[in-house]
Amino acid sequence: MISRRLFNSRFLAASTGAAFALTVSGCSKSAPRYDIVKDSPEFIQMNMRTLGADASIVLSGIDETRAIEIFEGAATRLDELNAI
């Protein structure tokens, strides 16, 4: 049978270790979610690393503000899938 003191000490050690690992590995730094590349006036491309692979979306014939809204929605959905 596990006592409360033993459980609390292991829980504290595990949570402290996880926080330390995230800080050391750089996971706590906020990196840009995606890069926007605009090589020509008619194409806008989003590049992002998600689900363990490189992903890109290319939009044609759309203004930049609408493209950014679409990219934000796609990046949010991909982040949700990545969390699963």
PDB file of N, CA, C and O in Angstrom:
ATOM      1  N   MET A   1       0.846  -1.171   0.000  1.00  0.00           N
ATOM      2  CA  MET A   1       0.000   0.000   0.000  1.00  0.00           C
ATOM      3  C   MET A   1       0.896   1.241   0.000  1.00  0.00           C
ATOM      4  O   MET A   1       1.883   1.322   0.710  1.00  0.00           O
ATOM      5  N   ILE A   2       0.534   2.219  -0.825  1.00  0.00           N
ATOM      6  CA  ILE A   2       1.314   3.449  -0.948  1.00  0.00           C
ATOM      7  C   ILE A   2       0.777   4.486   0.025  1.00  0.00           C
ATOM      8  O   ILE A   2      -0.415   4.777   0.039  1.00  0.00           O
ATOM      9  N   SER A   3       1.664   5.015   0.811  1.00  0.00           N
ATOM     10  CA  SER A   3       1.243   6.043   1.761  1.00  0.00           C
ATOM     11  C   SER A   3       1.112   7.398   1.058  1.00  0.00           C
ATOM     12  O   SER A   3       1.620   7.595  -0.051  1.00  0.00           O
ATOM     13  N   ARG A   4       0.443   8.302   1.682  1.00  0.00           N
ATOM     14  CA  ARG A   4       0.251   9.633   1.113  1.00  0.00           C
ATOM     15  C   ARG A   4       1.592  10.342   0.965  1.00  0.00           C
ATOM     16  O   ARG A   4       1.835  11.018  -0.034  1.00  0.00           O
ATOM     17  N   ARG A   5       2.468  10.178   1.922  1.00  0.00           N
ATOM     18  CA  ARG A   5       3.776  10.834   1.865  1.00  0.00           C
ATOM     19  C   ARG A   5       4.594  10.306   0.684  1.00  0.00           C
ATOM     20  O   ARG A   5       5.215  11.081  -0.039  1.00  0.00           O
ATOM     21  N   LEU A   6       4.574   8.990   0.465  1.00  0.00           N
ATOM     22  CA  LEU A   6       5.314   8.407  -0.655  1.00  0.00           C
ATOM     23  C   LEU A   6       4.733   8.890  -1.986  1.00  0.00           C
ATOM     24  O   LEU A   6       5.466   9.265  -2.901  1.00  0.00           O
ATOM     25  N   PHE A   7       3.404   8.902  -2.098  1.00  0.00           N
ATOM     26  CA  PHE A   7       2.751   9.370  -3.320  1.00  0.00           C
ATOM     27  C   PHE A   7       3.098  10.832  -3.605  1.00  0.00           C
ATOM     28  O   PHE A   7       3.445  11.193  -4.726  1.00  0.00           O
ATOM     29  N   ASN A   8       3.001  11.686  -2.588  1.00  0.00           N
ATOM     30  CA  ASN A   8       3.290  13.112  -2.773  1.00  0.00           C
ATOM     31  C   ASN A   8       4.744  13.351  -3.170  1.00  0.00           C
ATOM     32  O   ASN A   8       5.025  14.196  -4.016  1.00  0.00           O
ATOM     33  N   SER A   9       5.668  12.604  -2.578  1.00  0.00           N
ATOM     34  CA  SER A   9       7.074  12.811  -2.910  1.00  0.00           C
ATOM     35  C   SER A   9       7.359  12.370  -4.347  1.00  0.00           C
ATOM     36  O   SER A   9       8.092  13.038  -5.066  1.00  0.00           O
ATOM     37  N   ARG A  10       6.765  11.268  -4.790  1.00  0.00           N
ATOM     38  CA  ARG A  10       6.969  10.816  -6.168  1.00  0.00           C
ATOM     39  C   ARG A  10       6.290  11.752  -7.154  1.00  0.00           C
ATOM     40  O   ARG A  10       6.815  12.032  -8.222  1.00  0.00           O
ATOM     41  N   PHE A  11       5.110  12.234  -6.816  1.00  0.00           N
ATOM     42  CA  PHE A  11       4.402  13.166  -7.691  1.00  0.00           C
ATOM     43  C   PHE A  11       5.197  14.462  -7.842  1.00  0.00           C
ATOM     44  O   PHE A  11       5.348  15.003  -8.937  1.00  0.00           O
ATOM     45  N   LEU A  12       5.724  14.974  -6.736  1.00  0.00           N
ATOM     46  CA  LEU A  12       6.513  16.199  -6.776  1.00  0.00           C
ATOM     47  C   LEU A  12       7.783  15.988  -7.596  1.00  0.00           C
ATOM     48  O   LEU A  12       8.157  16.850  -8.405  1.00  0.00           O
ATOM     49  N   ALA A  13       8.439  14.859  -7.422  1.00  0.00           N
ATOM     50  CA  ALA A  13       9.663  14.578  -8.171  1.00  0.00           C
ATOM     51  C   ALA A  13       9.367  14.467  -9.667  1.00  0.00           C
ATOM     52  O   ALA A  13      10.110  14.995 -10.498  1.00  0.00           O
ATOM     53  N   ALA A  14       8.273  13.818 -10.026  1.00  0.00           N
ATOM     54  CA  ALA A  14       7.923  13.654 -11.437  1.00  0.00           C
ATOM     55  C   ALA A  14       7.571  14.993 -12.078  1.00  0.00           C
ATOM     56  O   ALA A  14       8.002  15.292 -13.200  1.00  0.00           O
ATOM     57  N   SER A  15       6.787  15.807 -11.405  1.00  0.00           N
ATOM     58  CA  SER A  15       6.396  17.090 -11.987  1.00  0.00           C
ATOM     59  C   SER A  15       7.585  18.042 -12.077  1.00  0.00           C
ATOM     60  O   SER A  15       7.716  18.792 -13.046  1.00  0.00           O
ATOM     61  N   THR A  16       8.466  18.019 -11.095  1.00  0.00           N
ATOM     62  CA  THR A  16       9.660  18.864 -11.145  1.00  0.00           C
ATOM     63  C   THR A  16      10.578  18.415 -12.274  1.00  0.00           C
ATOM     64  O   THR A  16      11.114  19.243 -13.007  1.00  0.00           O
ATOM     65  N   GLY A  17      10.729  17.129 -12.441  1.00  0.00           N
ATOM     66  CA  GLY A  17      11.557  16.605 -13.526  1.00  0.00           C
ATOM     67  C   GLY A  17      11.002  16.960 -14.892  1.00  0.00           C
ATOM     68  O   GLY A  17      11.742  17.315 -15.807  1.00  0.00           O
ATOM     69  N   ALA A  18       9.690  16.883 -15.055  1.00  0.00           N
ATOM     70  CA  ALA A  18       9.073  17.229 -16.329  1.00  0.00           C
ATOM     71  C   ALA A  18       9.246  18.712 -16.633  1.00  0.00           C
ATOM     72  O   ALA A  18       9.550  19.096 -17.763  1.00  0.00           O
ATOM     73  N   ALA A  19       9.069  19.561 -15.638  1.00  0.00           N
ATOM     74  CA  ALA A  19       9.245  21.001 -15.848  1.00  0.00           C
ATOM     75  C   ALA A  19      10.693  21.320 -16.211  1.00  0.00           C
ATOM     76  O   ALA A  19      10.960  22.136 -17.096  1.00  0.00           O
ATOM     77  N   PHE A  20      11.635  20.664 -15.563  1.00  0.00           N
ATOM     78  CA  PHE A  20      13.044  20.872 -15.869  1.00  0.00           C
ATOM     79  C   PHE A  20      13.364  20.408 -17.283  1.00  0.00           C
ATOM     80  O   PHE A  20      14.077  21.086 -18.024  1.00  0.00           O
ATOM     81  N   ALA A  21      12.842  19.263 -17.685  1.00  0.00           N
ATOM     82  CA  ALA A  21      13.107  18.739 -19.027  1.00  0.00           C
ATOM     83  C   ALA A  21      12.560  19.668 -20.104  1.00  0.00           C
ATOM     84  O   ALA A  21      13.203  19.892 -21.130  1.00  0.00           O
ATOM     85  N   LEU A  22      11.379  20.217 -19.894  1.00  0.00           N
ATOM     86  CA  LEU A  22      10.805  21.139 -20.872  1.00  0.00           C
ATOM     87  C   LEU A  22      11.611  22.423 -20.966  1.00  0.00           C
ATOM     88  O   LEU A  22      11.796  22.973 -22.046  1.00  0.00           O
ATOM     89  N   THR A  23      12.096  22.897 -19.846  1.00  0.00           N
ATOM     90  CA  THR A  23      12.885  24.126 -19.850  1.00  0.00           C
ATOM     91  C   THR A  23      14.229  23.910 -20.535  1.00  0.00           C
ATOM     92  O   THR A  23      14.656  24.729 -21.341  1.00  0.00           O
ATOM     93  N   VAL A  24      14.889  22.816 -20.236  1.00  0.00           N
ATOM     94  CA  VAL A  24      16.204  22.540 -20.805  1.00  0.00           C
ATOM     95  C   VAL A  24      16.120  22.261 -22.294  1.00  0.00           C
ATOM     96  O   VAL A  24      16.952  22.704 -23.076  1.00  0.00           O
ATOM     97  N   SER A  25      15.089  21.547 -22.719  1.00  0.00           N
ATOM     98  CA  SER A  25      14.995  21.166 -24.124  1.00  0.00           C
ATOM     99  C   SER A  25      14.585  22.317 -25.025  1.00  0.00           C
ATOM    100  O   SER A  25      14.651  22.212 -26.240  1.00  0.00           O
ATOM    101  N   GLY A  26      14.119  23.413 -24.453  1.00  0.00           N
ATOM    102  CA  GLY A  26      13.733  24.548 -25.266  1.00  0.00           C
ATOM    103  C   GLY A  26      12.275  24.523 -25.680  1.00  0.00           C
ATOM    104  O   GLY A  26      11.841  25.336 -26.475  1.00  0.00           O
ATOM    105  N   CYS A  27      11.524  23.580 -25.157  1.00  0.00           N
ATOM    106  CA  CYS A  27      10.114  23.494 -25.500  1.00  0.00           C
ATOM    107  C   CYS A  27       9.317  24.663 -24.923  1.00  0.00           C
ATOM    108  O   CYS A  27       8.221  24.942 -25.378  1.00  0.00           O
ATOM    109  N   SER A  28       9.851  25.319 -23.929  1.00  0.00           N
ATOM    110  CA  SER A  28       9.128  26.429 -23.322  1.00  0.00           C
ATOM    111  C   SER A  28       9.262  27.713 -24.136  1.00  0.00           C
ATOM    112  O   SER A  28       8.553  28.671 -23.896  1.00  0.00           O
ATOM    113  N   LYS A  29      10.188  27.730 -25.105  1.00  0.00           N
ATOM    114  CA  LYS A  29      10.355  28.915 -25.941  1.00  0.00           C
ATOM    115  C   LYS A  29       9.229  28.963 -26.965  1.00  0.00           C
ATOM    116  O   LYS A  29       8.827  27.940 -27.510  1.00  0.00           O
ATOM    117  N   SER A  30       8.739  30.152 -27.228  1.00  0.00           N
ATOM    118  CA  SER A  30       7.695  30.270 -28.231  1.00  0.00           C
ATOM    119  C   SER A  30       8.346  30.514 -29.585  1.00  0.00           C
ATOM    120  O   SER A  30       9.031  31.512 -29.795  1.00  0.00           O
ATOM    121  N   ALA A  31       8.160  29.586 -30.468  1.00  0.00           N
ATOM    122  CA  ALA A  31       8.693  29.682 -31.817  1.00  0.00           C
ATOM    123  C   ALA A  31       7.565  30.103 -32.750  1.00  0.00           C
ATOM    124  O   ALA A  31       6.389  29.886 -32.451  1.00  0.00           O
ATOM    125  N   PRO A  32       7.899  30.701 -33.871  1.00  0.00           N
ATOM    126  CA  PRO A  32       6.841  31.037 -34.814  1.00  0.00           C
ATOM    127  C   PRO A  32       6.140  29.770 -35.292  1.00  0.00           C
ATOM    128  O   PRO A  32       6.782  28.746 -35.518  1.00  0.00           O
ATOM    129  N   ARG A  33       4.836  29.846 -35.399  1.00  0.00           N
ATOM    130  CA  ARG A  33       4.062  28.666 -35.769  1.00  0.00           C
ATOM    131  C   ARG A  33       4.289  28.270 -37.220  1.00  0.00           C
ATOM    132  O   ARG A  33       4.305  27.088 -37.539  1.00  0.00           O
ATOM    133  N   TYR A  34       4.426  29.261 -38.085  1.00  0.00           N
ATOM    134  CA  TYR A  34       4.625  28.965 -39.497  1.00  0.00           C
ATOM    135  C   TYR A  34       5.329  30.137 -40.170  1.00  0.00           C
ATOM    136  O   TYR A  34       5.406  31.230 -39.639  1.00  0.00           O
ATOM    137  N   ASP A  35       5.854  29.869 -41.365  1.00  0.00           N
ATOM    138  CA  ASP A  35       6.502  30.892 -42.178  1.00  0.00           C
ATOM    139  C   ASP A  35       5.645  31.149 -43.405  1.00  0.00           C
ATOM    140  O   ASP A  35       5.098  30.216 -43.999  1.00  0.00           O
ATOM    141  N   ILE A  36       5.544  32.409 -43.798  1.00  0.00           N
ATOM    142  CA  ILE A  36       4.819  32.762 -45.012  1.00  0.00           C
ATOM    143  C   ILE A  36       5.834  33.146 -46.073  1.00  0.00           C
ATOM    144  O   ILE A  36       6.716  33.963 -45.838  1.00  0.00           O
ATOM    145  N   VAL A  37       5.694  32.537 -47.252  1.00  0.00           N
ATOM    146  CA  VAL A  37       6.577  32.811 -48.379  1.00  0.00           C
ATOM    147  C   VAL A  37       5.710  33.375 -49.505  1.00  0.00           C
ATOM    148  O   VAL A  37       4.687  32.784 -49.869  1.00  0.00           O
ATOM    149  N   LYS A  38       6.120  34.512 -50.018  1.00  0.00           N
ATOM    150  CA  LYS A  38       5.386  35.130 -51.117  1.00  0.00           C
ATOM    151  C   LYS A  38       6.369  35.397 -52.247  1.00  0.00           C
ATOM    152  O   LYS A  38       6.953  36.471 -52.356  1.00  0.00           O
ATOM    153  N   ASP A  39       6.587  34.385 -53.099  1.00  0.00           N
ATOM    154  CA  ASP A  39       7.554  34.501 -54.192  1.00  0.00           C
ATOM    155  C   ASP A  39       7.003  35.311 -55.360  1.00  0.00           C
ATOM    156  O   ASP A  39       7.727  36.050 -55.999  1.00  0.00           O
ATOM    157  N   SER A  40       5.746  35.142 -55.645  1.00  0.00           N
ATOM    158  CA  SER A  40       5.134  35.875 -56.748  1.00  0.00           C
ATOM    159  C   SER A  40       3.855  36.543 -56.253  1.00  0.00           C
ATOM    160  O   SER A  40       3.324  36.177 -55.208  1.00  0.00           O
ATOM    161  N   PRO A  41       3.338  37.521 -56.980  1.00  0.00           N
ATOM    162  CA  PRO A  41       2.144  38.228 -56.506  1.00  0.00           C
ATOM    163  C   PRO A  41       0.888  37.358 -56.443  1.00  0.00           C
ATOM    164  O   PRO A  41      -0.050  37.677 -55.721  1.00  0.00           O
ATOM    165  N   GLU A  42       0.857  36.252 -57.158  1.00  0.00           N
ATOM    166  CA  GLU A  42      -0.369  35.450 -57.183  1.00  0.00           C
ATOM    167  C   GLU A  42      -0.353  34.236 -56.255  1.00  0.00           C
ATOM    168  O   GLU A  42      -1.393  33.635 -56.012  1.00  0.00           O
ATOM    169  N   PHE A  43       0.799  33.860 -55.714  1.00  0.00           N
ATOM    170  CA  PHE A  43       0.894  32.700 -54.836  1.00  0.00           C
ATOM    171  C   PHE A  43       1.363  33.114 -53.443  1.00  0.00           C
ATOM    172  O   PHE A  43       2.307  33.880 -53.303  1.00  0.00           O
ATOM    173  N   ILE A  44       0.711  32.571 -52.419  1.00  0.00           N
ATOM    174  CA  ILE A  44       1.130  32.747 -51.032  1.00  0.00           C
ATOM    175  C   ILE A  44       1.263  31.350 -50.435  1.00  0.00           C
ATOM    176  O   ILE A  44       0.349  30.536 -50.547  1.00  0.00           O
ATOM    177  N   GLN A  45       2.404  31.081 -49.814  1.00  0.00           N
ATOM    178  CA  GLN A  45       2.682  29.742 -49.294  1.00  0.00           C
ATOM    179  C   GLN A  45       2.952  29.799 -47.802  1.00  0.00           C
ATOM    180  O   GLN A  45       3.640  30.689 -47.311  1.00  0.00           O
ATOM    181  N   MET A  46       2.397  28.822 -47.072  1.00  0.00           N
ATOM    182  CA  MET A  46       2.657  28.670 -45.651  1.00  0.00           C
ATOM    183  C   MET A  46       3.479  27.399 -45.456  1.00  0.00           C
ATOM    184  O   MET A  46       3.110  26.343 -45.966  1.00  0.00           O
ATOM    185  N   ASN A  47       4.587  27.503 -44.731  1.00  0.00           N
ATOM    186  CA  ASN A  47       5.413  26.342 -44.393  1.00  0.00           C
ATOM    187  C   ASN A  47       5.387  26.160 -42.892  1.00  0.00           C
ATOM    188  O   ASN A  47       5.514  27.117 -42.139  1.00  0.00           O
ATOM    189  N   MET A  48       5.241  24.912 -42.465  1.00  0.00           N
ATOM    190  CA  MET A  48       5.116  24.625 -41.041  1.00  0.00           C
ATOM    191  C   MET A  48       5.583  23.203 -40.768  1.00  0.00           C
ATOM    192  O   MET A  48       5.467  22.335 -41.623  1.00  0.00           O
ATOM    193  N   ARG A  49       6.114  22.995 -39.588  1.00  0.00           N
ATOM    194  CA  ARG A  49       6.482  21.639 -39.159  1.00  0.00           C
ATOM    195  C   ARG A  49       5.402  21.164 -38.200  1.00  0.00           C
ATOM    196  O   ARG A  49       5.162  21.771 -37.152  1.00  0.00           O
ATOM    197  N   THR A  50       4.718  20.089 -38.568  1.00  0.00           N
ATOM    198  CA  THR A  50       3.638  19.569 -37.741  1.00  0.00           C
ATOM    199  C   THR A  50       3.505  18.068 -37.913  1.00  0.00           C
ATOM    200  O   THR A  50       3.852  17.528 -38.966  1.00  0.00           O
ATOM    201  N   LEU A  51       3.028  17.407 -36.891  1.00  0.00           N
ATOM    202  CA  LEU A  51       2.823  15.961 -36.902  1.00  0.00           C
ATOM    203  C   LEU A  51       4.086  15.210 -37.317  1.00  0.00           C
ATOM    204  O   LEU A  51       4.031  14.170 -37.931  1.00  0.00           O
ATOM    205  N   GLY A  52       5.241  15.777 -36.989  1.00  0.00           N
ATOM    206  CA  GLY A  52       6.511  15.123 -37.274  1.00  0.00           C
ATOM    207  C   GLY A  52       6.998  15.254 -38.695  1.00  0.00           C
ATOM    208  O   GLY A  52       7.915  14.557 -39.099  1.00  0.00           O
ATOM    209  N   ALA A  53       6.390  16.121 -39.486  1.00  0.00           N
ATOM    210  CA  ALA A  53       6.801  16.283 -40.883  1.00  0.00           C
ATOM    211  C   ALA A  53       6.640  17.740 -41.297  1.00  0.00           C
ATOM    212  O   ALA A  53       5.983  18.523 -40.632  1.00  0.00           O
ATOM    213  N   ASP A  54       7.251  18.075 -42.426  1.00  0.00           N
ATOM    214  CA  ASP A  54       7.080  19.412 -42.983  1.00  0.00           C
ATOM    215  C   ASP A  54       5.773  19.459 -43.759  1.00  0.00           C
ATOM    216  O   ASP A  54       5.445  18.534 -44.501  1.00  0.00           O
ATOM    217  N   ALA A  55       5.032  20.539 -43.573  1.00  0.00           N
ATOM    218  CA  ALA A  55       3.762  20.715 -44.277  1.00  0.00           C
ATOM    219  C   ALA A  55       3.755  22.090 -44.920  1.00  0.00           C
ATOM    220  O   ALA A  55       4.364  23.026 -44.413  1.00  0.00           O
ATOM    221  N   SER A  56       3.069  22.198 -46.052  1.00  0.00           N
ATOM    222  CA  SER A  56       2.937  23.498 -46.694  1.00  0.00           C
ATOM    223  C   SER A  56       1.572  23.591 -47.356  1.00  0.00           C
ATOM    224  O   SER A  56       1.008  22.595 -47.792  1.00  0.00           O
ATOM    225  N   ILE A  57       1.070  24.817 -47.400  1.00  0.00           N
ATOM    226  CA  ILE A  57      -0.193  25.123 -48.069  1.00  0.00           C
ATOM    227  C   ILE A  57       0.089  26.271 -49.018  1.00  0.00           C
ATOM    228  O   ILE A  57       0.698  27.267 -48.632  1.00  0.00           O
ATOM    229  N   VAL A  58      -0.342  26.137 -50.261  1.00  0.00           N
ATOM    230  CA  VAL A  58      -0.150  27.183 -51.258  1.00  0.00           C
ATOM    231  C   VAL A  58      -1.523  27.669 -51.696  1.00  0.00           C
ATOM    232  O   VAL A  58      -2.379  26.872 -52.087  1.00  0.00           O
ATOM    233  N   LEU A  59      -1.731  28.985 -51.599  1.00  0.00           N
ATOM    234  CA  LEU A  59      -2.987  29.591 -52.028  1.00  0.00           C
ATOM    235  C   LEU A  59      -2.725  30.486 -53.226  1.00  0.00           C
ATOM    236  O   LEU A  59      -1.706  31.157 -53.304  1.00  0.00           O
ATOM    237  N   SER A  60      -3.667  30.499 -54.142  1.00  0.00           N
ATOM    238  CA  SER A  60      -3.527  31.302 -55.346  1.00  0.00           C
ATOM    239  C   SER A  60      -4.756  32.183 -55.517  1.00  0.00           C
ATOM    240  O   SER A  60      -5.884  31.752 -55.262  1.00  0.00           O
ATOM    241  N   GLY A  61      -4.533  33.421 -55.965  1.00  0.00           N
ATOM    242  CA  GLY A  61      -5.624  34.318 -56.281  1.00  0.00           C
ATOM    243  C   GLY A  61      -6.410  34.800 -55.077  1.00  0.00           C
ATOM    244  O   GLY A  61      -7.628  34.936 -55.152  1.00  0.00           O
ATOM    245  N   ILE A  62      -5.754  35.038 -53.961  1.00  0.00           N
ATOM    246  CA  ILE A  62      -6.426  35.472 -52.742  1.00  0.00           C
ATOM    247  C   ILE A  62      -5.593  36.580 -52.103  1.00  0.00           C
ATOM    248  O   ILE A  62      -4.372  36.587 -52.228  1.00  0.00           O
ATOM    249  N   ASP A  63      -6.255  37.530 -51.456  1.00  0.00           N
ATOM    250  CA  ASP A  63      -5.483  38.613 -50.845  1.00  0.00           C
ATOM    251  C   ASP A  63      -4.781  38.112 -49.578  1.00  0.00           C
ATOM    252  O   ASP A  63      -5.145  37.101 -48.984  1.00  0.00           O
ATOM    253  N   GLU A  64      -3.766  38.845 -49.164  1.00  0.00           N
ATOM    254  CA  GLU A  64      -2.889  38.378 -48.090  1.00  0.00           C
ATOM    255  C   GLU A  64      -3.595  38.297 -46.735  1.00  0.00           C
ATOM    256  O   GLU A  64      -3.341  37.379 -45.959  1.00  0.00           O
ATOM    257  N   THR A  65      -4.498  39.230 -46.442  1.00  0.00           N
ATOM    258  CA  THR A  65      -5.183  39.182 -45.142  1.00  0.00           C
ATOM    259  C   THR A  65      -6.075  37.952 -45.034  1.00  0.00           C
ATOM    260  O   THR A  65      -6.124  37.307 -43.984  1.00  0.00           O
ATOM    261  N   ARG A  66      -6.768  37.614 -46.098  1.00  0.00           N
ATOM    262  CA  ARG A  66      -7.607  36.404 -46.091  1.00  0.00           C
ATOM    263  C   ARG A  66      -6.737  35.150 -46.008  1.00  0.00           C
ATOM    264  O   ARG A  66      -7.079  34.192 -45.326  1.00  0.00           O
ATOM    265  N   ALA A  67      -5.599  35.158 -46.691  1.00  0.00           N
ATOM    266  CA  ALA A  67      -4.682  34.010 -46.647  1.00  0.00           C
ATOM    267  C   ALA A  67      -4.171  33.794 -45.234  1.00  0.00           C
ATOM    268  O   ALA A  67      -4.087  32.653 -44.767  1.00  0.00           O
ATOM    269  N   ILE A  68      -3.844  34.867 -44.527  1.00  0.00           N
ATOM    270  CA  ILE A  68      -3.357  34.734 -43.151  1.00  0.00           C
ATOM    271  C   ILE A  68      -4.449  34.171 -42.250  1.00  0.00           C
ATOM    272  O   ILE A  68      -4.171  33.341 -41.378  1.00  0.00           O
ATOM    273  N   GLU A  69      -5.704  34.570 -42.460  1.00  0.00           N
ATOM    274  CA  GLU A  69      -6.812  33.997 -41.687  1.00  0.00           C
ATOM    275  C   GLU A  69      -6.926  32.495 -41.935  1.00  0.00           C
ATOM    276  O   GLU A  69      -7.114  31.714 -40.993  1.00  0.00           O
ATOM    277  N   ILE A  70      -6.794  32.096 -43.185  1.00  0.00           N
ATOM    278  CA  ILE A  70      -6.859  30.665 -43.530  1.00  0.00           C
ATOM    279  C   ILE A  70      -5.684  29.915 -42.914  1.00  0.00           C
ATOM    280  O   ILE A  70      -5.848  28.825 -42.349  1.00  0.00           O
ATOM    281  N   PHE A  71      -4.480  30.502 -42.998  1.00  0.00           N
ATOM    282  CA  PHE A  71      -3.296  29.864 -42.421  1.00  0.00           C
ATOM    283  C   PHE A  71      -3.427  29.723 -40.907  1.00  0.00           C
ATOM    284  O   PHE A  71      -3.038  28.710 -40.333  1.00  0.00           O
ATOM    285  N   GLU A  72      -3.950  30.747 -40.247  1.00  0.00           N
ATOM    286  CA  GLU A  72      -4.147  30.680 -38.790  1.00  0.00           C
ATOM    287  C   GLU A  72      -5.110  29.551 -38.429  1.00  0.00           C
ATOM    288  O   GLU A  72      -4.879  28.805 -37.479  1.00  0.00           O
ATOM    289  N   GLY A  73      -6.202  29.432 -39.174  1.00  0.00           N
ATOM    290  CA  GLY A  73      -7.156  28.352 -38.914  1.00  0.00           C
ATOM    291  C   GLY A  73      -6.547  26.983 -39.131  1.00  0.00           C
ATOM    292  O   GLY A  73      -6.745  26.058 -38.330  1.00  0.00           O
ATOM    293  N   ALA A  74      -5.778  26.850 -40.196  1.00  0.00           N
ATOM    294  CA  ALA A  74      -5.129  25.568 -40.482  1.00  0.00           C
ATOM    295  C   ALA A  74      -4.083  25.234 -39.421  1.00  0.00           C
ATOM    296  O   ALA A  74      -3.990  24.092 -38.961  1.00  0.00           O
ATOM    297  N   ALA A  75      -3.298  26.230 -39.017  1.00  0.00           N
ATOM    298  CA  ALA A  75      -2.266  26.000 -38.003  1.00  0.00           C
ATOM    299  C   ALA A  75      -2.893  25.636 -36.661  1.00  0.00           C
ATOM    300  O   ALA A  75      -2.399  24.756 -35.955  1.00  0.00           O
ATOM    301  N   THR A  76      -4.013  26.274 -36.321  1.00  0.00           N
ATOM    302  CA  THR A  76      -4.701  25.952 -35.071  1.00  0.00           C
ATOM    303  C   THR A  76      -5.203  24.518 -35.096  1.00  0.00           C
ATOM    304  O   THR A  76      -5.049  23.767 -34.127  1.00  0.00           O
ATOM    305  N   ARG A  77      -5.800  24.120 -36.206  1.00  0.00           N
ATOM    306  CA  ARG A  77      -6.315  22.742 -36.313  1.00  0.00           C
ATOM    307  C   ARG A  77      -5.179  21.727 -36.274  1.00  0.00           C
ATOM    308  O   ARG A  77      -5.287  20.679 -35.628  1.00  0.00           O
ATOM    309  N   LEU A  78      -4.077  22.025 -36.938  1.00  0.00           N
ATOM    310  CA  LEU A  78      -2.937  21.112 -36.916  1.00  0.00           C
ATOM    311  C   LEU A  78      -2.321  21.009 -35.531  1.00  0.00           C
ATOM    312  O   LEU A  78      -1.890  19.936 -35.115  1.00  0.00           O
ATOM    313  N   ASP A  79      -2.305  22.120 -34.792  1.00  0.00           N
ATOM    314  CA  ASP A  79      -1.823  22.080 -33.406  1.00  0.00           C
ATOM    315  C   ASP A  79      -2.735  21.212 -32.538  1.00  0.00           C
ATOM    316  O   ASP A  79      -2.264  20.484 -31.656  1.00  0.00           O
ATOM    317  N   GLU A  80      -4.052  21.293 -32.775  1.00  0.00           N
ATOM    318  CA  GLU A  80      -4.991  20.440 -32.031  1.00  0.00           C
ATOM    319  C   GLU A  80      -4.738  18.967 -32.330  1.00  0.00           C
ATOM    320  O   GLU A  80      -4.729  18.130 -31.426  1.00  0.00           O
ATOM    321  N   LEU A  81      -4.536  18.646 -33.597  1.00  0.00           N
ATOM    322  CA  LEU A  81      -4.255  17.257 -33.980  1.00  0.00           C
ATOM    323  C   LEU A  81      -2.920  16.793 -33.415  1.00  0.00           C
ATOM    324  O   LEU A  81      -2.777  15.646 -32.994  1.00  0.00           O
ATOM    325  N   ASN A  82      -1.955  17.680 -33.393  1.00  0.00           N
ATOM    326  CA  ASN A  82      -0.634  17.341 -32.849  1.00  0.00           C
ATOM    327  C   ASN A  82      -0.710  17.067 -31.358  1.00  0.00           C
ATOM    328  O   ASN A  82       0.025  16.240 -30.819  1.00  0.00           O
ATOM    329  N   ALA A  83      -1.616  17.757 -30.662  1.00  0.00           N
ATOM    330  CA  ALA A  83      -1.784  17.553 -29.215  1.00  0.00           C
ATOM    331  C   ALA A  83      -2.376  16.178 -28.917  1.00  0.00           C
ATOM    332  O   ALA A  83      -2.154  15.623 -27.843  1.00  0.00           O
ATOM    333  N   ILE A  84      -3.141  15.655 -29.846  1.00  0.00           N
ATOM    334  CA  ILE A  84      -3.759  14.334 -29.638  1.00  0.00           C
ATOM    335  C   ILE A  84      -2.685  13.284 -29.776  1.00  0.00           C
ATOM    336  O   ILE A  84      -2.503  12.384 -29.082  1.00  0.00           O
TER     337      ILE A  84
END
